PDB file of C-alpha atoms and ligand atoms in Angstrom:
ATOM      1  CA  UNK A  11       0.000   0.000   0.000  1.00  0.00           C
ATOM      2  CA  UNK A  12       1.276   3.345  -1.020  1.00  0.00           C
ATOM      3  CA  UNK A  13      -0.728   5.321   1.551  1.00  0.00           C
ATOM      4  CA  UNK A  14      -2.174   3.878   4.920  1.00  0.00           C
ATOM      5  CA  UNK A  15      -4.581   5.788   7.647  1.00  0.00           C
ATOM      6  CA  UNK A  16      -4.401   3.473  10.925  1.00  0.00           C
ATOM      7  CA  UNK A  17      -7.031   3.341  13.287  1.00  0.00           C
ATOM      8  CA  UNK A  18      -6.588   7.941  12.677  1.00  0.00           C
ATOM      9  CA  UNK A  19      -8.890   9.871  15.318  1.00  0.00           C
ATOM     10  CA  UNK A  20      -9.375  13.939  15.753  1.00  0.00           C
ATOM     11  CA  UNK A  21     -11.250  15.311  18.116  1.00  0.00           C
ATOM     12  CA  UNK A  22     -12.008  19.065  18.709  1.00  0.00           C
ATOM     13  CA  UNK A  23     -12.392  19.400  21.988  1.00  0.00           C
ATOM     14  CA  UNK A  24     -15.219  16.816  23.109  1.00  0.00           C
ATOM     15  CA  UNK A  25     -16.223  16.822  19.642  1.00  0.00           C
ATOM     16  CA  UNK A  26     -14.716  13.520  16.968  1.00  0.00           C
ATOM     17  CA  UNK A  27     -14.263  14.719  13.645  1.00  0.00           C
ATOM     18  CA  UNK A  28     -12.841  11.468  12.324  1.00  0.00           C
ATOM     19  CA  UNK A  29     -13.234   8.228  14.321  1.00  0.00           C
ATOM     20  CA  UNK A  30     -10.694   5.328  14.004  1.00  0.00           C
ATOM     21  CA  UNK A  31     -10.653   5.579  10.347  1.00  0.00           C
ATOM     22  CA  UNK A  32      -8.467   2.671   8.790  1.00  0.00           C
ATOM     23  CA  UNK A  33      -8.283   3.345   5.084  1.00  0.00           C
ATOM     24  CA  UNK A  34      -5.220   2.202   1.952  1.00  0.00           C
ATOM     25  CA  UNK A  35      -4.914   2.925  -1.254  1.00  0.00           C
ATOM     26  CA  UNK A  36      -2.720   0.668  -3.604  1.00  0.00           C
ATOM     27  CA  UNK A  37       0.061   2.671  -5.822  1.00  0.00           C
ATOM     28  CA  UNK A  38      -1.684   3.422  -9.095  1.00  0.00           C
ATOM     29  CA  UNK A  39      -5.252   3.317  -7.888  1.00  0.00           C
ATOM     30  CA  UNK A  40      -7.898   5.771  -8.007  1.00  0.00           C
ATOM     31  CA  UNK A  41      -9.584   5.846  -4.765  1.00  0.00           C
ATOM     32  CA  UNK A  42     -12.426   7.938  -3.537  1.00  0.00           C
ATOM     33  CA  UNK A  43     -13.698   9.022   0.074  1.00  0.00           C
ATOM     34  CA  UNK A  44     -17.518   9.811  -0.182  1.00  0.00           C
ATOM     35  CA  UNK A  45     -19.772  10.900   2.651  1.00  0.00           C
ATOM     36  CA  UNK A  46     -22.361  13.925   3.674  1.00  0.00           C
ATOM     37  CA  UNK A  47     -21.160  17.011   4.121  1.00  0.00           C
ATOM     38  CA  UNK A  48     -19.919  17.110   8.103  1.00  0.00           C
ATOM     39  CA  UNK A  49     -18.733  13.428   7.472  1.00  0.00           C
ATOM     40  CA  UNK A  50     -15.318  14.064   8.032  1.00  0.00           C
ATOM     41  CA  UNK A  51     -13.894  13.582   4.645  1.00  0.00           C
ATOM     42  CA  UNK A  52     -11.318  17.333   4.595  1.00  0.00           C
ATOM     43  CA  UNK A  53     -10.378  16.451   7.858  1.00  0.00           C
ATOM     44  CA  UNK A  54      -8.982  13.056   7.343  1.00  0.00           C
ATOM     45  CA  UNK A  55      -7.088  14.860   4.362  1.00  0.00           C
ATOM     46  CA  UNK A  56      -5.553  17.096   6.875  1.00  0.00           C
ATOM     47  CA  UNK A  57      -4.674  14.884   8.618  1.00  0.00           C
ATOM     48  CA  UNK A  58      -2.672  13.311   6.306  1.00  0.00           C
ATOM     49  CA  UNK A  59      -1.260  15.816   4.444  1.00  0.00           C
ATOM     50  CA  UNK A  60      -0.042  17.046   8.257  1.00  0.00           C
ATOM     51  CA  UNK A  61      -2.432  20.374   7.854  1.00  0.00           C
ATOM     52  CA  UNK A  62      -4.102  18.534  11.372  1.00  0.00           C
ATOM     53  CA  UNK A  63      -2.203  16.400  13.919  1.00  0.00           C
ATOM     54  CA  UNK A  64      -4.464  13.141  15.072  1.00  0.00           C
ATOM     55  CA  UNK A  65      -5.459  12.906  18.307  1.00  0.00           C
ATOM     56  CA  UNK A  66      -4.492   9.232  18.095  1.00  0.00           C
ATOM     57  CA  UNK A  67      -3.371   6.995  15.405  1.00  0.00           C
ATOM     58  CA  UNK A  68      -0.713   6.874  12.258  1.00  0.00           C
ATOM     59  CA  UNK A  69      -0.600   7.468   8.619  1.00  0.00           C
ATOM     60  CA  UNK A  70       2.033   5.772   6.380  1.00  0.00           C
ATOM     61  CA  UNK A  71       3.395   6.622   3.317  1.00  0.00           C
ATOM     62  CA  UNK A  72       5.091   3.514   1.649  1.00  0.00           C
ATOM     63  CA  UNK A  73       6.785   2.101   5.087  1.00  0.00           C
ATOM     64  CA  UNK A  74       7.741   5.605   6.724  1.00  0.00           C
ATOM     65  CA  UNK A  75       5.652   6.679   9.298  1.00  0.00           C
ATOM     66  CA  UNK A  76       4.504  10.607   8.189  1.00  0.00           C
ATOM     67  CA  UNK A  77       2.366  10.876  11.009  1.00  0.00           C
ATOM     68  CA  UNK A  78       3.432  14.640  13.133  1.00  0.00           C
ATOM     69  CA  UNK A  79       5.014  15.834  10.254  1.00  0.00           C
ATOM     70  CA  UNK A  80       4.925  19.088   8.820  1.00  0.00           C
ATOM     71  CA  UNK A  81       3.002  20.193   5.400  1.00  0.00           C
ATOM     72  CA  UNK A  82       5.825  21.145   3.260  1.00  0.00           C
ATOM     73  CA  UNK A  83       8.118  17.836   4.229  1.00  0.00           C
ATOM     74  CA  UNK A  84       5.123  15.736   3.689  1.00  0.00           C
ATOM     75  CA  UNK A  85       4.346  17.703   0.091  1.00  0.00           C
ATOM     76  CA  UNK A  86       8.365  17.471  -0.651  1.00  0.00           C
ATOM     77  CA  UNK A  87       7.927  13.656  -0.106  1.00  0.00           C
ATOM     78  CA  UNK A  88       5.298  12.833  -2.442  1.00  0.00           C
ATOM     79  CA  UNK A  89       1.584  13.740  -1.494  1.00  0.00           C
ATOM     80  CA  UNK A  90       0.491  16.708  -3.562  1.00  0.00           C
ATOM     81  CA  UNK A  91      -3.180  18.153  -2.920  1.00  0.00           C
ATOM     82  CA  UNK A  92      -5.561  20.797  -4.261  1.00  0.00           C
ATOM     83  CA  UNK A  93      -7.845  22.619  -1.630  1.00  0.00           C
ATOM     84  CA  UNK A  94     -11.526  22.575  -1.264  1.00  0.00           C
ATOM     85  CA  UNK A  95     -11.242  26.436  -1.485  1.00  0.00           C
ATOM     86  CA  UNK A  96      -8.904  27.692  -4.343  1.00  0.00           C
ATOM     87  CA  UNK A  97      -5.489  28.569  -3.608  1.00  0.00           C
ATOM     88  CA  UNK A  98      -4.166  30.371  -7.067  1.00  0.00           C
ATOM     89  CA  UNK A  99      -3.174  34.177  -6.788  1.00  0.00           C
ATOM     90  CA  UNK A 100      -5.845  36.012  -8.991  1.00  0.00           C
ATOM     91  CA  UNK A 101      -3.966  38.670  -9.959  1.00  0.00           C
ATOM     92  CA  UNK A 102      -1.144  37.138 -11.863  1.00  0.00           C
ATOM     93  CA  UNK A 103      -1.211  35.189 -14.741  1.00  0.00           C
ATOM     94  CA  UNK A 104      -1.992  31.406 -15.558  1.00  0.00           C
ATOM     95  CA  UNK A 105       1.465  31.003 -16.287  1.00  0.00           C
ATOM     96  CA  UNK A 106       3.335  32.875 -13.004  1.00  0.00           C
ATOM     97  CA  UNK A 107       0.732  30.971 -10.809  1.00  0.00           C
ATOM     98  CA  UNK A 108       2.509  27.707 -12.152  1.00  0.00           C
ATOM     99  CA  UNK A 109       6.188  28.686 -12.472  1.00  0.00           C
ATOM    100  CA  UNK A 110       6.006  29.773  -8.522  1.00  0.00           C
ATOM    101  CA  UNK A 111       4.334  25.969  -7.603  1.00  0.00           C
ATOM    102  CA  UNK A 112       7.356  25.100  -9.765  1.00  0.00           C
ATOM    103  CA  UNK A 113       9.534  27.371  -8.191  1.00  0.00           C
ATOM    104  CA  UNK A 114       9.091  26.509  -4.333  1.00  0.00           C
ATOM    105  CA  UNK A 115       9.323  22.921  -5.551  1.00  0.00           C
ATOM    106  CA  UNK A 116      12.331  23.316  -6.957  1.00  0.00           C
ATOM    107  CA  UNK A 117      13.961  25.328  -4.755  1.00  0.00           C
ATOM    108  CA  UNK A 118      14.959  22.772  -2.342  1.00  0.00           C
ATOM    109  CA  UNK A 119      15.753  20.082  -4.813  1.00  0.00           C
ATOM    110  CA  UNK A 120      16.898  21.742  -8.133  1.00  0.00           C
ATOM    111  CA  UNK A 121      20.932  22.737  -8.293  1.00  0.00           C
ATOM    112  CA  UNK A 122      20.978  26.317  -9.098  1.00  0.00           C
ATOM    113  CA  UNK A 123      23.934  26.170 -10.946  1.00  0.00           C
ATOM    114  CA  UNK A 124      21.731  24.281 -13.683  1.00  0.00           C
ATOM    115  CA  UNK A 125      20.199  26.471 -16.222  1.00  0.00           C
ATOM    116  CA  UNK A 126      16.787  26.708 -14.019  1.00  0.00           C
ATOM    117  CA  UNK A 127      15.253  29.371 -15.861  1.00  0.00           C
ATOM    118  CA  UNK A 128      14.685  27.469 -19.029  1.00  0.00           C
ATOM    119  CA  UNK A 129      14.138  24.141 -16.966  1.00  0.00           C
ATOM    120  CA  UNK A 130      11.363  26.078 -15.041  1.00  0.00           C
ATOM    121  CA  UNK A 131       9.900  27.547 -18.610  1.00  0.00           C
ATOM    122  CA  UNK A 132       9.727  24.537 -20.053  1.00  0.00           C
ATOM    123  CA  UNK A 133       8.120  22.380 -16.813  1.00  0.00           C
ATOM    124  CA  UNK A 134       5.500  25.073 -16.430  1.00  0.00           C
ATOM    125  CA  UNK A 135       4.374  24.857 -19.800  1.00  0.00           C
ATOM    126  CA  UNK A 136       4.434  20.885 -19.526  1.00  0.00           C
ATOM    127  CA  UNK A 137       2.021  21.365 -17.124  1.00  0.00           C
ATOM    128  CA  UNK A 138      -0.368  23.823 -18.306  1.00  0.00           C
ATOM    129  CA  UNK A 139      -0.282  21.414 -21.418  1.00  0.00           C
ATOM    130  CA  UNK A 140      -1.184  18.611 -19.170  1.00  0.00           C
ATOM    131  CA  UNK A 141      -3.954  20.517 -17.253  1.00  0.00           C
ATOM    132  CA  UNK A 142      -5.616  21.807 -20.574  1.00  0.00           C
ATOM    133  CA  UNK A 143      -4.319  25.422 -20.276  1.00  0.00           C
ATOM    134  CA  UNK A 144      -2.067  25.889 -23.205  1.00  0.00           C
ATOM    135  CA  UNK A 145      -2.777  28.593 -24.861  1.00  0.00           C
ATOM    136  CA  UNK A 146      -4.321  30.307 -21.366  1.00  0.00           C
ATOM    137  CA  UNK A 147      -0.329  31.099 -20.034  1.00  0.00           C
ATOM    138  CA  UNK A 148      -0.777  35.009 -20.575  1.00  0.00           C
ATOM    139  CA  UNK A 149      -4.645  35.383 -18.861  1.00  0.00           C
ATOM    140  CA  UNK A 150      -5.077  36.747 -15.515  1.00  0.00           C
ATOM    141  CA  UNK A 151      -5.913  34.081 -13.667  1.00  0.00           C
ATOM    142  CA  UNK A 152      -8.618  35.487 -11.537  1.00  0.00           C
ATOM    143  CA  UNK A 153     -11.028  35.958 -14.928  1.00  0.00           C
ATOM    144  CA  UNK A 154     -10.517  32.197 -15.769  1.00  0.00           C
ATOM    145  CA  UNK A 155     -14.293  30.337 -15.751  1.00  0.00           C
ATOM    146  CA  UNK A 156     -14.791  28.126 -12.692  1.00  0.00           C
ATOM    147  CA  UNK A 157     -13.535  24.775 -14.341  1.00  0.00           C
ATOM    148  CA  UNK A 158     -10.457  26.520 -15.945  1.00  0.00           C
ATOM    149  CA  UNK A 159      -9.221  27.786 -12.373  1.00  0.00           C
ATOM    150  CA  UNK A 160      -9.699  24.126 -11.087  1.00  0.00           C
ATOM    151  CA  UNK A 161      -7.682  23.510 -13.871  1.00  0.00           C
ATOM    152  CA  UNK A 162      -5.298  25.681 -13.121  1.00  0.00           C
ATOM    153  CA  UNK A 163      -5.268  24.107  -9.531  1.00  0.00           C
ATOM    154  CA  UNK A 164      -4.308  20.623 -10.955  1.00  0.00           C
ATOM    155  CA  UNK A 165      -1.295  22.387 -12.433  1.00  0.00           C
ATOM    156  CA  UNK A 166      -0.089  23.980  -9.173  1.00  0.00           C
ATOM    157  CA  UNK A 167      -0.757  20.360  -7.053  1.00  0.00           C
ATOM    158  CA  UNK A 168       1.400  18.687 -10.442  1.00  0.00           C
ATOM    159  CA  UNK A 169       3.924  20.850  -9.607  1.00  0.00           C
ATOM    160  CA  UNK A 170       5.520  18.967  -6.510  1.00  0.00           C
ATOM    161  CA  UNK A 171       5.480  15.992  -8.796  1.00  0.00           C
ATOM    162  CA  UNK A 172       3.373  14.418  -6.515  1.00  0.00           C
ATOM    163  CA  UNK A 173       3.182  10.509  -6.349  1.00  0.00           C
ATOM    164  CA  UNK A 174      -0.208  10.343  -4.591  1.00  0.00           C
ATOM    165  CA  UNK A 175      -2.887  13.151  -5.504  1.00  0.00           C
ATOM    166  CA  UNK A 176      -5.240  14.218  -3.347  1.00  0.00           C
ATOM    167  CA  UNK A 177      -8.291  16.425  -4.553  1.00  0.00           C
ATOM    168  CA  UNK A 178     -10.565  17.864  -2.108  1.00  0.00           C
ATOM    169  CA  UNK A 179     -14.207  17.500  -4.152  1.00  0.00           C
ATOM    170  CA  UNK A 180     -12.180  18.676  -7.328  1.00  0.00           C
ATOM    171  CA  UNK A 181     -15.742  19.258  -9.368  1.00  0.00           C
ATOM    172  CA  UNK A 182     -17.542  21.257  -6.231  1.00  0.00           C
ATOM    173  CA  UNK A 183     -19.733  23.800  -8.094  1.00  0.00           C
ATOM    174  CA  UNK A 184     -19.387  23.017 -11.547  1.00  0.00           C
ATOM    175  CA  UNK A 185     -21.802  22.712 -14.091  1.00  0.00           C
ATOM    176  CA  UNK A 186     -22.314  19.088 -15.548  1.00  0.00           C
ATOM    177  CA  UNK A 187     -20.169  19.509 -18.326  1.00  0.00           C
ATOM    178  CA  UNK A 188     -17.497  20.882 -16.345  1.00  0.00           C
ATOM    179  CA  UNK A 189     -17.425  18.042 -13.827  1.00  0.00           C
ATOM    180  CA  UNK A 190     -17.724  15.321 -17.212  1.00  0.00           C
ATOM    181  CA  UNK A 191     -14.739  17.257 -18.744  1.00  0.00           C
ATOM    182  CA  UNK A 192     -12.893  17.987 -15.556  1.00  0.00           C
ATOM    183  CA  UNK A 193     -13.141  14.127 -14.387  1.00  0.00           C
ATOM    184  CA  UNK A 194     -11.657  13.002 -17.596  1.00  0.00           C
ATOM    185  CA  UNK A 195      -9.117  15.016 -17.367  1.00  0.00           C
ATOM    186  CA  UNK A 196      -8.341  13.954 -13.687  1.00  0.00           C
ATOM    187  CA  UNK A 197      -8.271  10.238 -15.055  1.00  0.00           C
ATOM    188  CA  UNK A 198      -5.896  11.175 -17.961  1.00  0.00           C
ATOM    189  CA  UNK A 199      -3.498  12.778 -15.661  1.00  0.00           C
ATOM    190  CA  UNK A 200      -3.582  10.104 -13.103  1.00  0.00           C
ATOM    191  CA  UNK A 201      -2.884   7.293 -15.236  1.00  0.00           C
ATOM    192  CA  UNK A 202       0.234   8.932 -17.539  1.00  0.00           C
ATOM    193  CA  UNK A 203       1.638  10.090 -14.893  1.00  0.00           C
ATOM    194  CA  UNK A 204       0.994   7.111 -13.349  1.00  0.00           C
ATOM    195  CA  UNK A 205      -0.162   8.663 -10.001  1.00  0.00           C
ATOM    196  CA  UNK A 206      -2.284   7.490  -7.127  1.00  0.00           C
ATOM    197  CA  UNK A 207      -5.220   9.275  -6.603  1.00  0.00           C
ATOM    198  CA  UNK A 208      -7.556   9.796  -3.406  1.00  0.00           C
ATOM    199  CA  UNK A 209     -10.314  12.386  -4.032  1.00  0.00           C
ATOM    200  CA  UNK A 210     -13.622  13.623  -1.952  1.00  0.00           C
ATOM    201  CA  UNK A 211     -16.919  14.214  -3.812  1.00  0.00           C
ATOM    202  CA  UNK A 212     -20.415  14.094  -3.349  1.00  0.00           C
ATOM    203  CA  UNK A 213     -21.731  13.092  -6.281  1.00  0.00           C
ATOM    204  CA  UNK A 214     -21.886   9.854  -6.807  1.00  0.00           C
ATOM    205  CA  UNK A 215     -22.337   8.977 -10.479  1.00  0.00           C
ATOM    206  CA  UNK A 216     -18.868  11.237 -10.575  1.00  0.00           C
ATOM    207  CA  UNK A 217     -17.653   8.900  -7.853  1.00  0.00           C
ATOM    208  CA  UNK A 218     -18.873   5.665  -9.857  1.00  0.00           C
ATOM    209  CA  UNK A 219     -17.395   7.476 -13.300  1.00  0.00           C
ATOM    210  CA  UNK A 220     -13.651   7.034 -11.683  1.00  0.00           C
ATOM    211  CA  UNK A 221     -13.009   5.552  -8.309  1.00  0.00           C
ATOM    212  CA  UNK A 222     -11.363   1.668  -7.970  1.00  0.00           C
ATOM    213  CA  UNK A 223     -11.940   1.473  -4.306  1.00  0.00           C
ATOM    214  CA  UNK A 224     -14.270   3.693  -2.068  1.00  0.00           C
ATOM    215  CA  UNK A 225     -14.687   4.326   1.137  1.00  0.00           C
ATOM    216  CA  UNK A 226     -17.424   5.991   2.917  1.00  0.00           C
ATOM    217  CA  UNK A 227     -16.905   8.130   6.051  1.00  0.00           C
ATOM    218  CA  UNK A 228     -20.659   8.948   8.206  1.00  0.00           C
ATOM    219  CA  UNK A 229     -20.101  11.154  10.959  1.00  0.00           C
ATOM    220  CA  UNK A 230     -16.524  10.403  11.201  1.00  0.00           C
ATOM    221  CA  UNK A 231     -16.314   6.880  10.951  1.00  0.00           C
ATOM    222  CA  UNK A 232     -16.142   4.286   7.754  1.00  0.00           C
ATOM    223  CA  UNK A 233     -19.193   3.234   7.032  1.00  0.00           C
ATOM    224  CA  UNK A 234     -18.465   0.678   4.261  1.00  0.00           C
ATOM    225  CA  UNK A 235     -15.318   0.377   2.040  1.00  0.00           C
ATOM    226  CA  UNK A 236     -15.392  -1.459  -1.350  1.00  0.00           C
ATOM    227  CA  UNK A 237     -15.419  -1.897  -5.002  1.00  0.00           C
ATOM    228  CA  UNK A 238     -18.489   0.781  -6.394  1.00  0.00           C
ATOM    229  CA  UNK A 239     -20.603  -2.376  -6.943  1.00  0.00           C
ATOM    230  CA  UNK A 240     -19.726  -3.359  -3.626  1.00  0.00           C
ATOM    231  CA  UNK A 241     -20.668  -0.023  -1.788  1.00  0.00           C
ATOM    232  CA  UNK A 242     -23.922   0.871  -4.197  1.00  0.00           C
ATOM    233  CA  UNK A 243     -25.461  -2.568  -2.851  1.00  0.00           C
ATOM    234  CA  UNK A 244     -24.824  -1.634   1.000  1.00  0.00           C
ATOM    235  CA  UNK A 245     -27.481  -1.420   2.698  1.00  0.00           C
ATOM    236  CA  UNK A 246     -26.404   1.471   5.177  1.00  0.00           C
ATOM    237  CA  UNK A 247     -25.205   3.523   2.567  1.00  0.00           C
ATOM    238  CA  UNK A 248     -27.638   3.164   0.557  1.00  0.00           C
ATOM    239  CA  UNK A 249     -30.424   4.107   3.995  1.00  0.00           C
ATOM    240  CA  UNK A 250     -27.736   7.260   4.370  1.00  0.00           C
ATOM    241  CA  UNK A 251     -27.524   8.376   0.549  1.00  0.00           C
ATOM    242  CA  UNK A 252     -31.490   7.511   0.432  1.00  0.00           C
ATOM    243  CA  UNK A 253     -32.024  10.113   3.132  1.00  0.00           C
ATOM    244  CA  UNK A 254     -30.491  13.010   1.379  1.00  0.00           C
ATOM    245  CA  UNK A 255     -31.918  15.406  -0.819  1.00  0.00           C
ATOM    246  CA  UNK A 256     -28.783  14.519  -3.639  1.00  0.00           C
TER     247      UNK A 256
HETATM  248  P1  ADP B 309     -16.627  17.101   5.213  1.00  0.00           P
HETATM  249  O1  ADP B 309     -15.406  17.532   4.505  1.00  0.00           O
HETATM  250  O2  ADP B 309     -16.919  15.642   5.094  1.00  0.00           O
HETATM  251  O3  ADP B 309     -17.828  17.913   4.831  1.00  0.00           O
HETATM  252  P2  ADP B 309     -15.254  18.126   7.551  1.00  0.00           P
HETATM  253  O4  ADP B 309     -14.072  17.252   7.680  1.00  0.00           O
HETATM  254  O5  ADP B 309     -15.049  19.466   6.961  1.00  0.00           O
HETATM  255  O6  ADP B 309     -16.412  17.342   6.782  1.00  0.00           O
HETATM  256  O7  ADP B 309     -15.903  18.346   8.981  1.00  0.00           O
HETATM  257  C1  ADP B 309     -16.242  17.248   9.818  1.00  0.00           C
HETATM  258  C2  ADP B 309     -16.803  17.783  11.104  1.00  0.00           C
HETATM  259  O8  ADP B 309     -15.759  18.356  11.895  1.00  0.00           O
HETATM  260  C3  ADP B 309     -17.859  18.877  10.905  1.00  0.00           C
HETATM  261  O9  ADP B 309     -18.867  18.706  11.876  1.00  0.00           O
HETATM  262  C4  ADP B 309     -17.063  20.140  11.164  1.00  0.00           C
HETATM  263  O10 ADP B 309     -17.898  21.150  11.657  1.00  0.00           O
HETATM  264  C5  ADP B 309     -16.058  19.690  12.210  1.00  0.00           C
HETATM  265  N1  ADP B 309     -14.809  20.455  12.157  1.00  0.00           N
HETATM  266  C6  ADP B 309     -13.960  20.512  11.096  1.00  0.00           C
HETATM  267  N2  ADP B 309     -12.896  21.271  11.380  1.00  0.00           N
HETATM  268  C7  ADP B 309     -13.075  21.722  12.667  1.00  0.00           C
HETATM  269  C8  ADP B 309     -12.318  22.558  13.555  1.00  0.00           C
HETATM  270  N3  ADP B 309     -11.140  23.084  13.179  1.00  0.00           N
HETATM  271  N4  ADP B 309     -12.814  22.768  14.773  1.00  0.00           N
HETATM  272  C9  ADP B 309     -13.988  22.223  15.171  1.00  0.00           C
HETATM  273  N5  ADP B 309     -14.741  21.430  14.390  1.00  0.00           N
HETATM  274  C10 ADP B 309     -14.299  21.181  13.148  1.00  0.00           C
HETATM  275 MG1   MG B 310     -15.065  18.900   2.954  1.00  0.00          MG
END
């Protein structure tokens, strides 16, 4: 397993978040946490991106323990994330919202006696190629559509050449089309790049489009974990999903 949660609880003062959640993902699957909103799903992420500190329990990336760890070393070592709430600067372009990700990547692993400036150019455009922005470098990024800056977001989390990716509900408040396109696009990336993936999202035919494995979190706690055939004939997620207005 490329990423393991073990027996991972947070509590906020006397209230539990996320309740000895056990939860793996295989390298080169595409995995999905689903779950009402309140379930606990952007917590757990914190917690293992080291944005949150459990209360008890570890998470594992390959065999080293990450658990405690800061953001930025656990970022440096391989897990790359977009936020729920964007994270681009609005004012600058496409392209200088990219070469910074690149930038602070870089930074602590690229010699700077190589000739970074081209190495930088180049990589940034890569990526904007891979996201679906070429041709987009020179806009303001700030008067990109919706699904463009999520885009654009998927270009910034490439940039620590993550191995795992986590997305935060990567198609919150986009139109059907945009989710469609921008759920392709997420597929495409993971598999040439031949990432791991571990995403929220609420809607499930998105979830059933994509995800391998999924788990689902209800107030805090797994629920059910499975293939999508295996979780859509639960019978507790399907009383939970039944109950909501989606
Ligand atoms: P989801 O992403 O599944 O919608 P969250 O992980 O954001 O759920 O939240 C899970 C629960 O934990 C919610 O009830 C939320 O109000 C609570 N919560 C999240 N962060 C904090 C915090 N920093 N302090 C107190 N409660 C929090
Ligand atoms: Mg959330």
């Amino acid at each position: 397993m490329l990423l393991r949660v073990e027996a991972v609880t947070k509590s906020f003062g006397g209230f539990v978040a996320v309740r000895d959640v056990n939860l793996s993902v295989e390298r080169g699957r595409m995995a999905c946490v689903i779950g009402p909103n309140g379930a606990g799903k952007s917590t757990l992420f914190n917690l293992i991106t080291g944005h949150l500190q459990p209360t008890r329990g570890r998470v594992f990336f390959g065999d080293r323990d990450i658990t405690g760890r800061p953001p930025h070393a656990i970022c440096q070592m391989g897990i790359g994330r977009s936020f729920q709430r964007t994270n681009i600067f609005p004012r600058l372009t496409v392209f200088d919202n990219v070469q910074i990700a690149v930038l602070s990547h870089h930074r602590r692993t690229l010699n700077m006696l190589t000739p970074a400036r081209a190495l930088v150019r180049d990589e940034t455009m890569a990526l904007l190629d891979a996201v679906g922005l070429a041709g987009e470098e020179r806009s303001t990024s700030g008067t990109l559509s919706y699904g463009l800056q999520k885009q654009l977001e998927l270009g910034i989390a490439l940039a620590s050449e993550p191995q795992v990716l986590l997305l935060d509900e990567p198609t919150a408040g986009m139109s059907p089309q945009e989710t469609a396109d921008t759920i392709a696009l997420i597929g495409r990336i993971v598999r040439d790049r031949g990432l791991t993936l571990l995403f929220t999202e609420h809607d499930m035919d998105v979830v059933f489009s994509i995800a391998e494995r999924i788990t689902v979190l209800h107030q805090g706690a797994v629920l059910a974990e499975g293939t999508p055939e295996e979780v859509q004939r639960n019978e507790d997620v399907q009383r939970i999903y039944l109950g909501e207005a989606e």
